[in-house]
XYZ file of C-alpha atoms in Angstrom:
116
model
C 6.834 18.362 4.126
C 4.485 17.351 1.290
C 5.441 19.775 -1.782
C 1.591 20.385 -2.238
C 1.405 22.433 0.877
C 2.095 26.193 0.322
C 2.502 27.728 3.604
C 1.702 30.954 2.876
C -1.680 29.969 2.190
C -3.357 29.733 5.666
C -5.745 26.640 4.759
C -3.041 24.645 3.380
C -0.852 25.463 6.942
C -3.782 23.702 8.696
C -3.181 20.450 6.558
C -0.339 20.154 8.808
C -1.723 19.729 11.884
C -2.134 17.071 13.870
C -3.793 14.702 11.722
C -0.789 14.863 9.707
C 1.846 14.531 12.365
C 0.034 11.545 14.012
C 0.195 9.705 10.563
C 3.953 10.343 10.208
C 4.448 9.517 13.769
C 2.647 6.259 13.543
C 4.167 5.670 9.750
C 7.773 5.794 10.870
C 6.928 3.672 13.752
C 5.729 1.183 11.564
C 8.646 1.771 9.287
C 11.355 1.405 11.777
C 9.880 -1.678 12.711
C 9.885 -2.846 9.293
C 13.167 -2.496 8.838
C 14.381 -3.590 12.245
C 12.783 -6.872 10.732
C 14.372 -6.897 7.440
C 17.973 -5.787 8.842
C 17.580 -9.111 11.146
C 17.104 -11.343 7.873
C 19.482 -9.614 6.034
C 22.590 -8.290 8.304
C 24.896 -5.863 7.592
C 26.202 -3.823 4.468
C 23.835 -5.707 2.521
C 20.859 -5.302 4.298
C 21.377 -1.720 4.958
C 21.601 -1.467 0.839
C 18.567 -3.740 0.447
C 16.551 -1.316 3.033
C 17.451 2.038 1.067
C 17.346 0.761 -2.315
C 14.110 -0.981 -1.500
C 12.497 1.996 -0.013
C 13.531 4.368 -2.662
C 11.677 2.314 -5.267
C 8.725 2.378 -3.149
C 8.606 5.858 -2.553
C 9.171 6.495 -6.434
C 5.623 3.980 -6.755
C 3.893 5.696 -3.926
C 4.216 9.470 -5.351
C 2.927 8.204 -8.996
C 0.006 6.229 -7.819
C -0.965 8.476 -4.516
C -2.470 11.953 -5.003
C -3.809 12.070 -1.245
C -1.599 14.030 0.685
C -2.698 12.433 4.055
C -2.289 8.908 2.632
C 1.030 10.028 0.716
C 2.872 11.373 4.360
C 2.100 8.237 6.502
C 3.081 5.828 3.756
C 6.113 8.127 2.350
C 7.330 10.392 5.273
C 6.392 7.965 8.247
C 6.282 4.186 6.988
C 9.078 4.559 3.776
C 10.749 7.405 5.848
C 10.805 4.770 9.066
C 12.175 2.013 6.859
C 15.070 3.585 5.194
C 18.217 4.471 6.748
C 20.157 6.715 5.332
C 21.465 7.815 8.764
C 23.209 4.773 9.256
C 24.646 4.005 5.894
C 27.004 7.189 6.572
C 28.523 5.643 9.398
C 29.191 2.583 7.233
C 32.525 2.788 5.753
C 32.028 -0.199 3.045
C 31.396 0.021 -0.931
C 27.762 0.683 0.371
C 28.743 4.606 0.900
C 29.032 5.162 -2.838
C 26.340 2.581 -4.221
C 23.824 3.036 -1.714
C 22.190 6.425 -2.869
C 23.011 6.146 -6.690
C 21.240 3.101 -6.419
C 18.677 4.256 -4.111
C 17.926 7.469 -6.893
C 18.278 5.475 -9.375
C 15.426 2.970 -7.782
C 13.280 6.185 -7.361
C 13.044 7.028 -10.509
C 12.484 3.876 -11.762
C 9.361 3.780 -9.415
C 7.778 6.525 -10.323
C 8.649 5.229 -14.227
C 7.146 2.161 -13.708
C 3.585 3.575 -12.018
C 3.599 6.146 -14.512
């Protein structure tokens, strides 16, 4: 849900129509593709930490360069929300369970740092 949209406010609650849901849809297809391709170069505990961490930075980039909410939910919610995985790293039992989302804040914030 983008954090500009007040839905109380009937014109904002229309920003979420389809327009918007057929640019998540089609982000997070793109995203789980992505990462599909990146978990095949890069198996395993590693690759799932490269994935998260990776997309975490570039969500912390896209939300200090990118005011548009249209462009900001098919590049953030769809493709960055498509490419991480922080589904699976739960069912990994490895030093990836602690590392993976300090790391993955931590790259966040230093994103948005960096654009900023």
């Amino acid at each position: 849900m983008d954090p500009d949209v007040d839905l109380h406010v009937p014109a904002q609650r229309r920003e979420l129509g389809l327009p918007f849901v057929s640019l998540v849809s089609l982000g997070g297809g793109l995203g789980g593709v992505s990462r599909y391709g990146l978990s095949l170069l890069v198996p395993g505990a590693w690759g799932l930490f490269l994935i998260n961490v990776l997309g975490s930075f570039l969500i912390g980039v896209l939300m200090g360069l990118v005011p548009r909410p249209l462009v900001r939910a098919f590049f953030g919610v769809g493709v960055l929300g498509g490419f991480t995985t922080f589904s699976s790293y739960a069912a990994s039992w490895s030093w990836a369970l602690l590392a993976t989302p300090v790391c993955a804040v931590v790259a966040a914030f230093l994103g948005l740092r960096v654009t900023r």
